[in-house]
C-alpha positions as a LaTeX table, in Angstrom:
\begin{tabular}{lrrr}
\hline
Residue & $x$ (\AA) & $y$ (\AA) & $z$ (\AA) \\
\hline
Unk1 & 17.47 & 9.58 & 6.67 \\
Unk2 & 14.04 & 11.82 & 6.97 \\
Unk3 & 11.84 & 10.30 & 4.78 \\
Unk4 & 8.62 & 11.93 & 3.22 \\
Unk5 & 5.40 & 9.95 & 3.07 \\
Unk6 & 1.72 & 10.10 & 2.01 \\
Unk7 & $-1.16$ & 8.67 & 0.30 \\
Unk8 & $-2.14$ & 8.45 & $-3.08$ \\
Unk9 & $-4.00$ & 7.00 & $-6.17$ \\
Unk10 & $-2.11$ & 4.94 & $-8.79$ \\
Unk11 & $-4.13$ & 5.12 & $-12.51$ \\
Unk12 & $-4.57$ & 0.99 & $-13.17$ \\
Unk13 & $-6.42$ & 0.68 & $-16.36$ \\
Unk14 & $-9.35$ & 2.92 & $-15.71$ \\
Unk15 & $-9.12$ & 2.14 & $-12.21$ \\
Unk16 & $-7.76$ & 4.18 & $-8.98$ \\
Unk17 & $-5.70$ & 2.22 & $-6.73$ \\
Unk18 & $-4.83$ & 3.83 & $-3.06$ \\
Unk19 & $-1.29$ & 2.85 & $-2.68$ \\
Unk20 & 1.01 & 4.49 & 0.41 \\
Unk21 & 4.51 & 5.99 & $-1.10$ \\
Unk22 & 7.69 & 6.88 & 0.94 \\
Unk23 & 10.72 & 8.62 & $-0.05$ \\
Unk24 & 14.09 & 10.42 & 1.15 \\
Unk25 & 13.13 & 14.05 & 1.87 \\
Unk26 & 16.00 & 15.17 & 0.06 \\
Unk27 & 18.59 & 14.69 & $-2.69$ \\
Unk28 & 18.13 & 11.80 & $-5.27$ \\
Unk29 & 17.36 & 10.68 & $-7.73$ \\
Unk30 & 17.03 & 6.81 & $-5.58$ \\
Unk31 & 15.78 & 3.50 & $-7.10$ \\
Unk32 & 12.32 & 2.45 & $-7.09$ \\
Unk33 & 10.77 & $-0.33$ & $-5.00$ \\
Unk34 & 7.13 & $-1.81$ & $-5.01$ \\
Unk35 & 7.08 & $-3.45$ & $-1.52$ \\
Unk36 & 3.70 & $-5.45$ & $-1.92$ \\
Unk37 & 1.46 & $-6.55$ & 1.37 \\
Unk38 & 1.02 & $-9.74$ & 3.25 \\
Unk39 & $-2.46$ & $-11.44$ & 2.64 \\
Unk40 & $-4.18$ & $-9.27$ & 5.46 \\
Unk41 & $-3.79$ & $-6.22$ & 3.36 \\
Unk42 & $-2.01$ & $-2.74$ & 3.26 \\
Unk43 & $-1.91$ & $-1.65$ & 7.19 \\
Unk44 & $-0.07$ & $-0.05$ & 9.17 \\
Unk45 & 2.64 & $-2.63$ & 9.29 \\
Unk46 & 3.50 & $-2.31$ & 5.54 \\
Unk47 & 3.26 & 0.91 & 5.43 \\
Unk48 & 5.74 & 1.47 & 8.12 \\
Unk49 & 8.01 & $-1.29$ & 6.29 \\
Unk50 & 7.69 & 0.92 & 2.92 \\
Unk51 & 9.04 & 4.19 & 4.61 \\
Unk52 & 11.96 & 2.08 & 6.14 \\
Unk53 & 13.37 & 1.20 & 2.87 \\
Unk54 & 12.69 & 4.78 & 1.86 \\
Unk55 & 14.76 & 5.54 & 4.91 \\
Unk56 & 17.83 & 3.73 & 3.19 \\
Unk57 & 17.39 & 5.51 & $-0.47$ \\
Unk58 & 14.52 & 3.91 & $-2.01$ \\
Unk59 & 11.65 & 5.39 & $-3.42$ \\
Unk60 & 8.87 & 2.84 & $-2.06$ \\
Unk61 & 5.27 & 2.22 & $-3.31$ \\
Unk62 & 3.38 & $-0.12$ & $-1.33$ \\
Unk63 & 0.04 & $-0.31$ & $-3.66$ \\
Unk64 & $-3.66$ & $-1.74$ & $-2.48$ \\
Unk65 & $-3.74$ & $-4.73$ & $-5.05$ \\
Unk66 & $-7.04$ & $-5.60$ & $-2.65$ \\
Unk67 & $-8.65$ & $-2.09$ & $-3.49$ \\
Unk68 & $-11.34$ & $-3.89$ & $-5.44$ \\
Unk69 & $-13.09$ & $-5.84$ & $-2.77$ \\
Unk70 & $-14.76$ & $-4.21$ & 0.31 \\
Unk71 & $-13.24$ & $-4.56$ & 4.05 \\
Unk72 & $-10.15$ & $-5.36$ & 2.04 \\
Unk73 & $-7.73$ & $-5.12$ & 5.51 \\
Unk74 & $-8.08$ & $-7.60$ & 8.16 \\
Unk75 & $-6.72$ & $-8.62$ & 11.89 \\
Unk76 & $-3.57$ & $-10.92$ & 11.93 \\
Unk77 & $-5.45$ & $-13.37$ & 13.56 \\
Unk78 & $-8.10$ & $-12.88$ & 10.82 \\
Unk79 & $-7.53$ & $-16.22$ & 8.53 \\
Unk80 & $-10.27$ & $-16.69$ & 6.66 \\
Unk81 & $-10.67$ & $-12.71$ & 6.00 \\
Unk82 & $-7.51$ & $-13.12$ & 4.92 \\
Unk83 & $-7.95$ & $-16.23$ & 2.49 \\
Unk84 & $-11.21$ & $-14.68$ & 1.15 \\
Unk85 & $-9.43$ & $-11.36$ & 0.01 \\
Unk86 & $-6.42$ & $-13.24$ & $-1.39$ \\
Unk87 & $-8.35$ & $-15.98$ & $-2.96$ \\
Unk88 & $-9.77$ & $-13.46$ & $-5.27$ \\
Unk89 & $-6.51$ & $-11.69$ & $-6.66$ \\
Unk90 & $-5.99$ & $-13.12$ & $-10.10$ \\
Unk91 & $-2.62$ & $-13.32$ & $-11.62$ \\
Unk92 & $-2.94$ & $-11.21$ & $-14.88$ \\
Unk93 & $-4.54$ & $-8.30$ & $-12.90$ \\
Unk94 & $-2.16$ & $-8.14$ & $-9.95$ \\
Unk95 & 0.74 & $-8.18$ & $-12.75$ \\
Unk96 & $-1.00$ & $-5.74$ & $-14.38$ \\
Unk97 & $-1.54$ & $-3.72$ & $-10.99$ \\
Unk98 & 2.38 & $-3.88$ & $-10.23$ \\
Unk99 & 3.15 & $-2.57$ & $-14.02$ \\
Unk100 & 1.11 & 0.18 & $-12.91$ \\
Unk101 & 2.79 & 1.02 & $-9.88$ \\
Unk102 & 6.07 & 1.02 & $-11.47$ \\
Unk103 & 4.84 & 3.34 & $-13.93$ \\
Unk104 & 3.94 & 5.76 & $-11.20$ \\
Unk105 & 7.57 & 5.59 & $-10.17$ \\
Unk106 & 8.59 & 5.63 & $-13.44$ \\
Unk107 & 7.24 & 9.05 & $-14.21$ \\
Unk108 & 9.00 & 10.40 & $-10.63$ \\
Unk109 & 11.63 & 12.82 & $-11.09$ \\
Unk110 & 12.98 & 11.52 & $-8.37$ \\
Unk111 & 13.33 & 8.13 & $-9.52$ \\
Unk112 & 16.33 & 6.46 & $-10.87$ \\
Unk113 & 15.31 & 3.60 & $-14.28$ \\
Unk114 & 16.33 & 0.61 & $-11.52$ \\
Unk115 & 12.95 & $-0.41$ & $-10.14$ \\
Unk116 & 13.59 & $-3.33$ & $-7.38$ \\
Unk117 & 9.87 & $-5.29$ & $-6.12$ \\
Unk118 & 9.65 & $-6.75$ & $-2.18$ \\
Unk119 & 7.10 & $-8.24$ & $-0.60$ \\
Unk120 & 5.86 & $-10.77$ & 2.73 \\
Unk121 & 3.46 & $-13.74$ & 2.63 \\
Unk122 & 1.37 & $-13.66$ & $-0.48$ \\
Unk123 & 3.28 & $-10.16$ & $-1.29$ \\
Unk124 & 6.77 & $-12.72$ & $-1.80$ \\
Unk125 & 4.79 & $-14.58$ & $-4.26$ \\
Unk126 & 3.48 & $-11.53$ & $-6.16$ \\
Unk127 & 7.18 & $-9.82$ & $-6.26$ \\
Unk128 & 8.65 & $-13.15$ & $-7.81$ \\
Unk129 & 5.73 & $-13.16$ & $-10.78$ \\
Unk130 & 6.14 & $-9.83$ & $-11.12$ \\
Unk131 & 9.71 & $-10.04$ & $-11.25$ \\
Unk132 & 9.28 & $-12.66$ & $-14.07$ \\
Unk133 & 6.93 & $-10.95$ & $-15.92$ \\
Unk134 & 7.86 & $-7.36$ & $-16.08$ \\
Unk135 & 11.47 & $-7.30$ & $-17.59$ \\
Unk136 & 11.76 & $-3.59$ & $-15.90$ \\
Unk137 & 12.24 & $-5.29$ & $-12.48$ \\
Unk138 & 15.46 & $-5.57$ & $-12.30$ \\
Unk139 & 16.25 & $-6.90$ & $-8.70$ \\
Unk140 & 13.53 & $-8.84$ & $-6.38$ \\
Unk141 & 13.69 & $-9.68$ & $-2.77$ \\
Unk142 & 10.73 & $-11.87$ & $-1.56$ \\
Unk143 & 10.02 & $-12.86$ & 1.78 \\
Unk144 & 8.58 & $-16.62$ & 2.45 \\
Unk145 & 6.47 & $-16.66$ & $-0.84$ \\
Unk146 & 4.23 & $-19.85$ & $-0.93$ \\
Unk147 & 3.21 & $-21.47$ & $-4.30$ \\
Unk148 & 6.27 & $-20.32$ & $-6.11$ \\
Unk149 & 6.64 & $-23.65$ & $-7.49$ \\
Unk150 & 3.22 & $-25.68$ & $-7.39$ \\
Unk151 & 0.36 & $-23.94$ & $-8.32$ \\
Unk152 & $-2.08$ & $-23.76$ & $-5.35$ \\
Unk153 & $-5.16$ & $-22.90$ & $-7.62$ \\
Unk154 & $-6.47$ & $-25.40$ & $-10.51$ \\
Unk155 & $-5.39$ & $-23.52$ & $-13.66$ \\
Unk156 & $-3.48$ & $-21.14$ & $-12.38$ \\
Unk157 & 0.27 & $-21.61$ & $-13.64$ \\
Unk158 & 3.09 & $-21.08$ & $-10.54$ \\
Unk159 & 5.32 & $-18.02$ & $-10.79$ \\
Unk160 & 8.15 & $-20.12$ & $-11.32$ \\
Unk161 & 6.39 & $-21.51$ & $-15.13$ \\
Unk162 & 7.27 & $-17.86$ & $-15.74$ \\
Unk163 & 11.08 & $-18.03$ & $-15.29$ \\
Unk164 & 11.64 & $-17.71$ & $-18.53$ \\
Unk165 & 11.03 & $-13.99$ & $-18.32$ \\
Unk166 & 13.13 & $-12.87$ & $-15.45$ \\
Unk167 & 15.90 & $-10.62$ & $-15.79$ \\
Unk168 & 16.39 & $-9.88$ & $-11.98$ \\
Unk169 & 18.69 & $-11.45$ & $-9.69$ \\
Unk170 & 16.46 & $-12.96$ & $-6.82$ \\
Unk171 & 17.15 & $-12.39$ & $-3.14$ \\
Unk172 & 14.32 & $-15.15$ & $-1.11$ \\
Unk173 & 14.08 & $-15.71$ & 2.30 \\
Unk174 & 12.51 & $-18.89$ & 4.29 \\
Unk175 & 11.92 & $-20.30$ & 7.60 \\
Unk176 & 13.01 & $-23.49$ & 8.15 \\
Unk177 & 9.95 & $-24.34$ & 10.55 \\
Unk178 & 7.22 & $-22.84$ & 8.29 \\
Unk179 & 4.26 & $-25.22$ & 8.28 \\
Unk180 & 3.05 & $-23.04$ & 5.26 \\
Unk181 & 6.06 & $-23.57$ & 3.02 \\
Unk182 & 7.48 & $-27.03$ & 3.63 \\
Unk183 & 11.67 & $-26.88$ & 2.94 \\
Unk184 & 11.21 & $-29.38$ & 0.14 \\
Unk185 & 9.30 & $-26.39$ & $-1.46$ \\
Unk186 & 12.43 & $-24.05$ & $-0.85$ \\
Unk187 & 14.30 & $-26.64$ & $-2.62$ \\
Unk188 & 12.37 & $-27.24$ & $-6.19$ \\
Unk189 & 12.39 & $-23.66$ & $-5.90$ \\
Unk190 & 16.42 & $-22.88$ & $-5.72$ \\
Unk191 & 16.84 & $-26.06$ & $-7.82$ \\
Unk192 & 14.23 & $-24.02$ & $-10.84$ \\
Unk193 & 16.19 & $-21.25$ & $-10.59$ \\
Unk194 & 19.52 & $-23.34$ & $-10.75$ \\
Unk195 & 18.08 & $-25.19$ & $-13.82$ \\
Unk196 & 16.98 & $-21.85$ & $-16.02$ \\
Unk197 & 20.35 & $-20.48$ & $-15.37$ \\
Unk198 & 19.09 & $-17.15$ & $-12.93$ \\
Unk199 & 20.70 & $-15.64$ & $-10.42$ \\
Unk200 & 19.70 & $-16.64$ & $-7.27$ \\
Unk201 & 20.19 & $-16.80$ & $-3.36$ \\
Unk202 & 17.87 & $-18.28$ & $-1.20$ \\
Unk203 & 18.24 & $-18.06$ & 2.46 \\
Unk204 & 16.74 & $-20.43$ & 5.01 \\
Unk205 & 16.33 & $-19.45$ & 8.28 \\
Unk206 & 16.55 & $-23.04$ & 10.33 \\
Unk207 & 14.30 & $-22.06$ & 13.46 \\
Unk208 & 12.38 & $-18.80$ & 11.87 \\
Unk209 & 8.74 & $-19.58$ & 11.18 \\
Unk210 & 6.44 & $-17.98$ & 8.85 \\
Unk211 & 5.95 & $-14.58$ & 8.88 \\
Unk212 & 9.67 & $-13.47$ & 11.04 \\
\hline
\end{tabular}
């Protein structure tokens, strides 16, 4: 399917926030999906990922949830750039962030009322709490999310304290050899959604490591 792609600014608050769009180049109206970015920010590599899914009949936002902080995309083999951008996200303001973004698709002609969220690394954690705490997300698909079920920041409540407040069925992938997300992790986290009653698959990939 051709798909249609550019750049643009997403109205957050009184903010601007650069995000990358895709979409079929014809027909529609499609579902909307915010596919949010690994922690070494929106490149290349996202943005190609967001105008594959508009390439199966998504309309697909990928916004900058880093666009606050300077040199805000770094090399994979960048680490600490990486943990010094995500480490300053906060979790009311990247919810807040996502809301927007689905409000851009919202007000999209081309855009069916089903709004889906995706996302890799830290961007699997952010589509989960979004997911939770947006009721307009109606279907979520996150790739190896860490700290869905412990909190990795003092104060800071894990997205799964949110659960609650999901109305989406979740689709959640893992490696089986990721050092990052240990597979007793995986399991509080299928046996959370178990206990609130969600809908829920969670797929473990036995020899994939973080990041396949």
């Amino acid at each position: 399917m051709e798909v249609v792609s550019n750049e643009i600014n997403v109205r957050t608050g009184s903010e601007s926030m650069p995000s990358h769009i895709a979409r079929p180049a014809s027909g529609g109206p499609y579902p909307g999906l915010v596919v949010v970015m690994e922690a070494f920010g929106l490149n290349a590599h996202i943005k190609s990922i967001t105008d594959r899914f508009a390439s199966e009949g998504f309309v697909a936002i990928a916004p900058n949830l880093y666009f606050r902080q300077d040199n805000n995309v770094v090399a994979y083999n960048d680490l600490p750039g990486a943990f010094r951008l995500m480490g300053a996200l906060k979790d009311d303001q990247v919810v807040a962030d996502m809301g927007a973004a689905i409000d851009h698709l919202k007000g999209l002609k081309e855009v069916k009322p089903n709004f889906g969220t995706t996302g890799f690394c830290m961007g699997g954690r952010v589509a989960f709490l979004t997911a939770c705490r947006d009721a307009r997300v109606k279907a979520t698909a996150p790739f190896y999310g860490g700290g869905m079920v412990s909190s990795r920041q003092p104060g800071v409540k894990a997205p799964i304290d949110y659960v609650s407040g999901l109305k989406a069925p979740v689709l959640a992938f893992f490696g089986g050899k990721d050092a990052f997300i240990p597979i007793a992790e995986v399991d509080k986290f299928r046996d959370a959604l178990k206990a609130a009653g969600r809908e829920a698959e969670i797929v473990l990939y036995g020899d994939a490591d973080h990041g396949f």
